[in-house]
CSV table of C-alpha atoms and ligand atoms in Angstrom, one decimal:
chain,number,residue,atom,x,y,z
A,5,MET,CA,149.3,132.0,151.9
A,6,ILE,CA,146.6,134.6,152.6
A,7,PRO,CA,147.7,136.1,155.9
A,8,GLN,CA,145.1,136.8,158.6
A,9,THR,CA,146.5,140.4,158.9
A,10,ASP,CA,149.1,142.0,156.7
A,11,PRO,CA,150.8,145.3,157.9
A,12,LYS,CA,153.0,145.3,154.8
A,13,ALA,CA,149.9,145.5,152.6
A,14,SER,CA,148.7,148.5,154.4
A,15,TYR,CA,152.0,150.3,154.0
A,16,LEU,CA,152.3,149.5,150.4
A,17,ALA,CA,148.8,150.7,149.6
A,18,HIS,CA,149.8,154.3,150.3
A,19,GLN,CA,153.5,154.0,149.7
A,20,ALA,CA,154.1,157.1,147.5
A,21,GLU,CA,152.2,159.4,149.9
A,22,ILE,CA,153.9,157.9,152.9
A,23,GLU,CA,157.4,158.2,151.4
A,24,THR,CA,156.7,161.9,150.7
A,25,ALA,CA,155.5,162.5,154.3
A,26,ILE,CA,158.6,160.7,155.7
A,27,ALA,CA,160.9,162.8,153.4
A,28,ARG,CA,159.2,166.0,154.7
A,29,VAL,CA,160.1,165.0,158.3
A,30,LEU,CA,163.7,164.1,157.4
A,31,ALA,CA,164.1,167.4,155.7
A,32,SER,CA,162.7,169.3,158.8
A,33,GLY,CA,165.3,167.8,161.1
A,34,TRP,CA,162.7,167.7,163.9
A,35,TYR,CA,161.8,164.2,165.0
A,36,ILE,CA,159.8,164.1,168.3
A,37,LEU,CA,156.6,166.1,169.2
A,38,GLY,CA,156.7,168.8,166.6
A,39,GLN,CA,154.4,170.2,163.9
A,40,GLU,CA,153.4,166.8,162.5
A,41,VAL,CA,152.3,165.5,165.9
A,42,ALA,CA,150.4,168.7,166.5
A,43,ALA,CA,148.7,168.5,163.1
A,44,PHE,CA,147.9,164.8,163.6
A,45,GLU,CA,146.4,165.6,167.0
A,46,GLN,CA,144.1,168.3,165.5
A,47,GLU,CA,143.1,166.2,162.5
A,48,PHE,CA,142.3,163.1,164.6
A,49,ALA,CA,140.3,165.1,167.2
A,50,ASP,CA,138.3,166.7,164.3
A,51,TYR,CA,137.8,163.3,162.7
A,52,ILE,CA,136.4,161.7,165.9
A,53,GLY,CA,134.6,164.9,166.9
A,54,VAL,CA,136.2,165.8,170.2
A,55,THR,CA,138.1,168.9,171.4
A,56,ALA,CA,141.5,167.4,172.2
A,57,ALA,CA,143.9,164.6,171.2
A,58,VAL,CA,147.3,163.7,172.7
A,59,GLY,CA,149.8,161.7,170.7
A,60,VAL,CA,151.6,159.1,172.8
A,61,ALA,CA,154.0,156.1,172.3
A,62,ASN,CA,151.4,153.3,172.2
A,63,GLY,CA,147.9,152.3,173.2
A,64,THR,CA,148.9,150.8,176.6
A,65,ASP,CA,150.4,154.1,177.6
A,66,ALA,CA,147.3,156.0,176.4
A,67,LEU,CA,145.2,153.9,178.8
A,68,GLU,CA,147.7,154.4,181.6
A,69,LEU,CA,147.9,158.2,181.0
A,70,ALA,CA,144.1,158.4,181.1
A,71,LEU,CA,143.9,156.6,184.4
A,72,ARG,CA,146.7,158.7,185.9
A,73,SER,CA,145.1,161.9,184.6
A,74,LEU,CA,141.9,160.9,186.5
A,75,ASP,CA,144.0,160.2,189.7
A,76,ILE,CA,143.2,156.5,189.7
A,77,GLY,CA,145.8,154.4,191.5
A,78,PRO,CA,146.4,152.2,194.5
A,79,GLY,CA,143.3,151.3,196.5
A,80,ASP,CA,141.0,151.9,193.5
A,81,ALA,CA,139.3,149.2,191.4
A,82,VAL,CA,138.7,149.5,187.6
A,83,ALA,CA,136.3,147.3,185.8
A,84,THR,CA,136.9,146.0,182.3
A,85,VAL,CA,136.5,142.8,180.3
A,86,SER,CA,138.6,139.6,180.4
A,87,HIS,CA,138.0,139.0,176.7
A,88,THR,CA,140.4,141.7,175.4
A,89,ALA,CA,144.0,142.3,174.6
A,90,VAL,CA,146.0,141.9,177.8
A,91,ALA,CA,147.1,145.5,177.4
A,92,THR,CA,143.8,146.8,178.7
A,93,VAL,CA,144.3,145.0,182.0
A,94,ALA,CA,148.0,145.7,182.2
A,95,ALA,CA,147.4,149.4,182.0
A,96,ILE,CA,145.2,149.2,185.1
A,97,GLU,CA,147.9,147.3,187.0
A,98,LEU,CA,150.5,149.8,185.8
A,99,VAL,CA,148.9,152.6,187.9
A,100,GLY,CA,148.6,150.3,190.9
A,101,ALA,CA,144.8,149.9,190.7
A,102,THR,CA,142.9,146.6,190.9
A,103,PRO,CA,141.3,145.2,187.7
A,104,ILE,CA,137.8,143.7,188.1
A,105,LEU,CA,137.3,141.4,185.1
A,106,LEU,CA,133.8,141.2,183.8
A,107,ASP,CA,131.9,139.0,181.3
A,108,ILE,CA,130.8,140.0,177.8
A,109,ASP,CA,127.6,139.9,175.8
A,110,PRO,CA,127.5,136.7,173.7
A,111,HIS,CA,126.5,138.5,170.5
A,112,THR,CA,128.7,141.6,170.5
A,113,TYR,CA,131.7,140.3,172.5
A,114,THR,CA,131.7,143.6,174.5
A,115,LEU,CA,131.1,144.3,178.1
A,116,ASP,CA,127.8,143.1,179.5
A,117,PRO,CA,126.3,146.1,181.4
A,118,THR,CA,124.5,143.7,183.9
A,119,HIS,CA,127.9,142.6,185.0
A,120,LEU,CA,129.0,146.2,185.5
A,121,ALA,CA,125.9,146.7,187.6
A,122,GLN,CA,126.9,143.7,189.7
A,123,ALA,CA,130.5,145.0,190.1
A,124,ILE,CA,129.2,148.3,191.4
A,125,GLN,CA,127.3,146.4,194.1
A,126,GLU,CA,130.2,144.2,195.0
A,127,PHE,CA,133.2,146.5,194.8
A,128,PRO,CA,132.7,149.8,196.8
A,129,ASN,CA,136.1,151.0,195.6
A,130,LEU,CA,135.2,150.9,191.9
A,131,ARG,CA,136.3,154.2,190.4
A,132,ALA,CA,136.3,153.6,186.7
A,133,VAL,CA,135.2,151.4,183.8
A,134,ILE,CA,137.1,150.6,180.6
A,135,PRO,CA,134.7,149.3,177.9
A,136,VAL,CA,136.5,147.8,175.0
A,137,HIS,CA,135.0,148.2,171.5
A,138,LEU,CA,136.4,144.8,170.6
A,139,TYR,CA,136.9,143.7,167.0
A,140,GLY,CA,135.5,147.1,165.8
A,141,HIS,CA,132.0,146.6,167.4
A,142,PRO,CA,131.0,149.4,169.8
A,143,ALA,CA,130.2,148.4,173.4
A,144,ALA,CA,126.7,149.2,174.8
A,145,MET,CA,127.7,152.8,175.6
A,146,PRO,CA,124.2,154.2,176.5
A,147,GLU,CA,123.7,151.6,179.2
A,148,ILE,CA,127.3,151.8,180.4
A,149,MET,CA,127.1,155.6,180.6
A,150,ALA,CA,123.9,155.5,182.5
A,151,LEU,CA,125.4,153.3,185.2
A,152,ALA,CA,128.6,155.3,185.3
A,153,GLU,CA,126.8,158.6,185.7
A,154,GLU,CA,124.5,157.2,188.4
A,155,HIS,CA,127.5,155.8,190.4
A,156,GLN,CA,130.2,158.5,189.5
A,157,LEU,CA,132.5,156.2,187.7
A,158,ALA,CA,135.0,157.6,185.3
A,159,VAL,CA,134.8,156.1,181.8
A,160,ILE,CA,137.8,155.4,179.5
A,161,GLU,CA,136.8,153.8,176.2
A,162,ASP,CA,139.4,151.4,174.8
A,163,CYS,CA,139.1,152.2,171.1
A,164,SER,CA,142.2,150.4,170.0
A,165,GLN,CA,140.1,148.2,167.6
A,166,SER,CA,137.4,150.7,166.7
A,167,HIS,CA,138.9,153.6,164.8
A,168,GLY,CA,135.8,155.2,163.1
A,169,ALA,CA,133.2,152.8,164.4
A,170,LYS,CA,129.8,154.3,165.2
A,171,LEU,CA,126.7,153.6,167.4
A,172,GLY,CA,123.9,155.7,165.9
A,173,ASP,CA,125.5,158.9,164.8
A,174,ARG,CA,128.2,158.9,167.5
A,175,THR,CA,131.7,157.7,166.9
A,176,THR,CA,133.3,155.5,169.5
A,177,GLY,CA,135.6,157.6,171.7
A,178,THR,CA,133.0,160.4,172.2
A,179,TRP,CA,131.2,159.1,175.3
A,180,GLY,CA,134.0,158.7,178.0
A,181,ASP,CA,136.1,161.1,180.0
A,182,PHE,CA,138.9,159.7,177.8
A,183,ALA,CA,139.3,157.3,174.9
A,184,ALA,CA,142.5,155.5,174.2
A,185,PHE,CA,143.6,154.3,170.7
A,186,SER,CA,146.5,152.0,169.8
A,187,LEU,CA,148.1,152.9,166.5
A,188,TYR,CA,150.0,149.7,166.1
A,189,PRO,CA,150.7,148.8,162.5
A,190,THR,CA,147.9,146.3,162.1
A,191,LYS,CA,145.2,148.5,163.6
A,192,ASN,CA,142.5,150.1,161.3
A,193,LEU,CA,144.6,153.3,161.7
A,194,GLY,CA,148.2,152.0,162.0
A,195,ALA,CA,151.6,153.6,162.1
A,196,ILE,CA,154.8,152.1,160.8
A,197,GLY,CA,155.9,151.3,164.3
A,198,ASP,CA,154.4,151.8,167.7
A,199,GLY,CA,152.0,154.7,168.3
A,200,GLY,CA,148.9,155.7,170.3
A,201,VAL,CA,146.6,158.6,170.9
A,202,LEU,CA,144.4,159.7,173.8
A,203,ILE,CA,141.3,161.9,173.2
A,204,SER,CA,138.9,163.8,175.4
A,205,ASN,CA,136.3,166.5,175.3
A,206,ASN,CA,137.6,167.8,178.6
A,207,ASN,CA,140.6,170.1,177.8
A,208,VAL,CA,141.7,170.2,181.5
A,209,LEU,CA,142.1,166.5,181.6
A,210,ALA,CA,143.7,166.4,178.1
A,211,ASP,CA,146.2,169.1,179.2
A,212,ARG,CA,147.1,167.0,182.2
A,213,ALA,CA,147.7,163.9,180.0
A,214,LYS,CA,149.8,166.1,177.7
A,215,SER,CA,152.0,167.1,180.6
A,216,LEU,CA,152.2,163.5,182.0
A,217,ARG,CA,153.3,162.1,178.7
A,218,GLU,CA,156.6,164.0,179.1
A,219,TYR,CA,157.7,163.7,182.7
A,220,GLY,CA,154.9,166.0,184.0
A,221,TRP,CA,156.6,169.0,182.4
A,222,LYS,CA,154.7,172.3,181.8
A,223,ASP,CA,157.9,174.2,181.1
A,224,ARG,CA,160.7,172.2,179.6
A,225,TYR,CA,162.8,170.3,182.2
A,226,ILE,CA,160.6,171.3,185.1
A,227,SER,CA,158.3,168.5,186.3
A,228,HIS,CA,155.2,169.6,188.2
A,229,GLU,CA,154.3,166.1,188.9
A,230,ALA,CA,155.9,162.7,188.2
A,231,GLY,CA,155.1,161.6,184.7
A,232,LEU,CA,156.4,159.2,182.1
A,233,ASN,CA,158.1,159.3,178.7
A,234,SER,CA,155.5,158.5,176.2
A,235,ARG,CA,155.9,160.6,173.1
A,236,LEU,CA,154.7,160.1,169.5
A,237,ASP,CA,157.4,160.8,167.0
A,238,GLU,CA,157.2,163.0,163.9
A,239,ILE,CA,157.6,160.2,161.3
A,240,GLN,CA,154.8,158.2,162.8
A,241,ALA,CA,152.6,161.3,163.0
A,242,ALA,CA,153.3,162.2,159.4
A,243,VAL,CA,152.5,158.7,158.2
A,244,LEU,CA,149.3,158.6,160.4
A,245,ARG,CA,148.1,161.8,158.8
A,246,VAL,CA,148.3,160.1,155.4
A,247,LYS,CA,146.6,157.0,156.7
A,248,LEU,CA,143.8,159.0,158.4
A,249,ARG,CA,142.8,160.4,155.0
A,250,HIS,CA,142.2,156.8,153.8
A,251,LEU,CA,140.6,155.5,157.0
A,252,GLU,CA,137.0,155.8,155.9
A,253,ARG,CA,137.7,154.1,152.6
A,254,ASP,CA,139.7,151.4,154.3
A,255,ASN,CA,136.8,150.8,156.8
A,256,ASP,CA,134.4,150.6,153.8
A,257,CYS,CA,136.6,147.9,152.3
A,258,ARG,CA,136.6,146.0,155.6
A,259,ARG,CA,132.8,146.2,155.7
A,260,ALA,CA,132.5,145.0,152.1
A,261,ILE,CA,134.7,142.0,152.8
A,262,ALA,CA,132.7,141.2,156.0
A,263,GLN,CA,129.5,141.3,154.0
A,264,GLN,CA,130.9,138.8,151.5
A,265,TYR,CA,131.9,136.4,154.4
A,266,THR,CA,128.6,136.9,156.2
A,267,SER,CA,126.4,136.1,153.2
A,268,ALA,CA,128.5,133.0,152.5
A,269,LEU,CA,128.4,131.8,156.1
A,270,GLY,CA,124.6,132.3,156.3
A,271,LYS,CA,124.3,129.2,154.1
A,272,LEU,CA,126.7,127.1,156.3
A,273,SER,CA,125.3,125.5,159.5
A,274,ARG,CA,128.7,124.6,161.0
A,275,LEU,CA,130.2,128.1,161.0
A,276,HIS,CA,128.6,131.1,162.7
A,277,PRO,CA,129.3,134.7,161.6
A,278,PRO,CA,129.6,137.6,164.0
A,279,ALA,CA,126.4,139.4,165.0
A,280,ILE,CA,125.9,143.2,164.7
A,281,ALA,CA,123.7,145.2,167.1
A,282,LEU,CA,121.1,147.7,165.8
A,283,SER,CA,122.4,151.1,164.6
A,284,VAL,CA,126.1,149.9,164.6
A,285,LYS,CA,128.6,150.9,162.0
A,286,HIS,CA,131.1,148.1,162.5
A,287,VAL,CA,134.7,148.6,161.4
A,288,TYR,CA,135.7,144.9,161.5
A,289,HIS,CA,139.2,145.2,162.9
A,290,GLN,CA,138.7,141.5,163.2
A,291,TYR,CA,136.1,139.2,161.6
A,292,VAL,CA,135.6,136.6,164.2
A,293,ILE,CA,133.4,133.5,163.7
A,294,GLN,CA,132.5,130.7,166.0
A,295,CYS,CA,132.8,127.0,165.1
A,296,ASP,CA,133.0,123.5,166.6
A,297,GLN,CA,136.2,121.6,166.1
A,298,ARG,CA,138.0,124.9,165.9
A,299,ASP,CA,141.5,123.6,165.7
A,300,GLN,CA,140.7,121.1,162.9
A,301,PHE,CA,139.0,123.9,161.1
A,302,ARG,CA,142.1,126.1,161.3
A,303,LEU,CA,144.3,123.3,160.1
A,304,PHE,CA,142.0,122.6,157.2
A,305,LEU,CA,142.2,126.3,156.1
A,306,LYS,CA,145.9,126.4,156.7
A,307,ASN,CA,146.4,123.4,154.4
A,308,GLN,CA,144.5,125.4,151.8
A,309,GLY,CA,146.9,128.4,152.2
A,310,ILE,CA,144.6,130.5,154.4
A,311,GLY,CA,145.9,132.0,157.6
A,312,THR,CA,143.6,132.4,160.6
A,313,GLY,CA,144.1,134.0,164.0
A,314,LEU,CA,142.9,133.7,167.6
A,315,HIS,CA,141.7,136.8,169.3
A,316,TYR,CA,142.4,135.7,171.9
A,317,PRO,CA,143.7,132.2,172.6
A,318,MET,CA,143.1,132.7,176.4
A,319,PRO,CA,141.1,135.3,178.2
A,320,VAL,CA,143.1,137.5,180.6
A,321,HIS,CA,141.7,135.9,183.8
A,322,GLN,CA,143.0,132.5,182.8
A,323,GLN,CA,146.5,133.6,181.9
A,324,PRO,CA,149.3,132.7,184.3
A,325,ALA,CA,150.1,136.3,185.2
A,326,TYR,CA,146.4,137.0,186.2
A,327,GLN,CA,145.5,134.0,188.4
A,328,HIS,CA,145.0,136.5,191.2
A,329,HIS,CA,142.2,138.3,189.2
A,330,HIS,CA,139.0,139.7,190.8
A,331,THR,CA,135.6,139.2,189.2
A,332,THR,CA,132.0,139.4,190.3
A,333,SER,CA,129.9,136.5,191.8
A,334,LEU,CA,128.4,136.2,188.3
A,335,GLY,CA,131.7,134.8,187.0
A,336,LEU,CA,132.7,134.8,183.3
A,337,PRO,CA,130.6,132.1,181.7
A,338,VAL,CA,130.3,133.6,178.2
A,339,THR,CA,134.0,134.5,178.1
A,340,GLU,CA,134.9,130.9,179.0
A,341,SER,CA,132.4,129.3,176.7
A,342,ILE,CA,133.6,131.1,173.5
A,343,ARG,CA,137.3,130.5,174.2
A,344,PRO,CA,137.6,127.2,172.3
A,345,ARG,CA,135.2,128.3,169.5
A,346,ILE,CA,136.4,131.6,168.2
A,347,CYS,CA,138.5,132.1,165.0
A,348,SER,CA,139.5,135.2,163.1
A,349,LEU,CA,139.3,135.1,159.3
A,350,PRO,CA,141.7,137.1,157.0
A,351,MET,CA,140.7,140.8,157.3
A,352,TYR,CA,142.5,143.8,156.0
A,353,PRO,CA,141.4,146.4,153.4
A,354,GLN,CA,143.8,145.3,150.7
A,355,LEU,CA,142.5,141.8,150.5
A,356,THR,CA,141.6,141.2,146.8
A,357,ASN,CA,138.3,139.8,145.6
A,358,ASP,CA,140.2,136.7,144.5
A,359,GLN,CA,141.6,136.2,148.0
A,360,VAL,CA,138.2,136.7,149.6
A,361,GLU,CA,136.6,134.2,147.1
A,362,ARG,CA,139.4,131.7,147.8
A,363,THR,CA,138.7,131.9,151.6
A,364,ILE,CA,134.9,131.6,151.0
A,365,LEU,CA,135.5,128.5,148.8
A,366,SER,CA,137.5,126.9,151.6
A,367,LEU,CA,134.8,127.8,154.2
A,368,LYS,CA,132.2,126.1,151.9
A,369,ALA,CA,134.4,123.0,151.5
A,370,TRP,CA,134.7,122.8,155.4
A,371,GLY,CA,130.9,123.3,155.7
A,372,GLN,CA,130.3,120.4,153.4
A,373,LYS,CA,132.6,118.0,155.3
A,374,SER,CA,130.7,115.7,157.6
B,409,PLP,C1,141.9,146.3,172.8
B,409,PLP,C2,143.3,146.8,172.9
B,409,PLP,N1,143.7,147.6,173.9
B,409,PLP,C3,145.0,148.0,174.1
B,409,PLP,C4,145.9,147.7,173.2
B,409,PLP,C5,147.3,148.2,173.4
B,409,PLP,O1,147.9,148.9,172.4
B,409,PLP,P1,149.5,148.9,172.1
B,409,PLP,O2,149.9,147.6,171.6
B,409,PLP,O3,149.6,150.0,171.1
B,409,PLP,O4,150.1,149.2,173.4
B,409,PLP,C6,145.6,146.9,172.1
B,409,PLP,C7,146.6,146.5,171.0
B,409,PLP,O5,146.9,145.4,170.8
B,409,PLP,C8,144.3,146.4,171.9
B,409,PLP,O6,143.9,145.7,170.9
């Protein structure tokens, strides 16, 4: 079976280097927030091109800490998309703010700026927007930033699926007040457990997030404000430093696999490859196609030993926990129309040529079925 994602493959790819890094931490006897975390923070900030990075326990906490550092809480509304991991929306609710769920562009699957403009009209308490660079494709940041600047909205980029993606010469994570990254094992940059990192070009905001990640401490054991416990551990940081050195090459592999899929799909009328906007350097966290008879298609592939995924089976606003959601009068037509049509093909850098070829043969066989 070719799995749709394979965290084990990503660990094994750099096994020797990773084991050396882990041994270094074990020998040091220092396991939480130490030299490895500080070095990872510096190296990650340099890689993205920002001034500060704060290692935290996971991507959801990174979003929550960003919101808290911006003093966003009860009474405030925060706009984001419904077509995302539920974590994006959960973080808004964790600080007591109200999520406003917006529709996406049908080609890039990222926030449609016209829906943000509508939310600004309809929700006077809108304080912030969280664009999600979903699947590794950057959101329309110039348009989103123009609206945010005009209406004094804070911007937190959700980069959990876009480590290294670019729009023009700018890397995702460099536009907003903050950018939050998940470092979950299957991400383009993944730890060997939970992890997250928050970045900013505003050192005052970053220092506040750093204090809030550990009970609001400035001096040990003295809380200046109420914070949380969201620390990155040394083993994860040491592993992430290794993986960061391979990230560009891993992203190149993802792009090469995507290119093979896209050129094969171009000849098949029943399956539709993902679009890519101008000047985008996609990092293909997921390779998501659209098709009719999606469930039959997935079963057909499964019977040929090929695993597929759904990202996501249900948009957030249709999930039982979010029936109370708020949206604009424009509704969520694109989000709802793609729900039964999307399907993620196998995508991780260690996929072999043979595995990609096998998937393509199955896609062609499905394409030829009447
Ligand atoms: C878009 C997006 N946002 C946030 C998160 C939350 O990250 P974590 O699982 O590390 O809390 C994820 C991870 O699945 C994600 O894909």
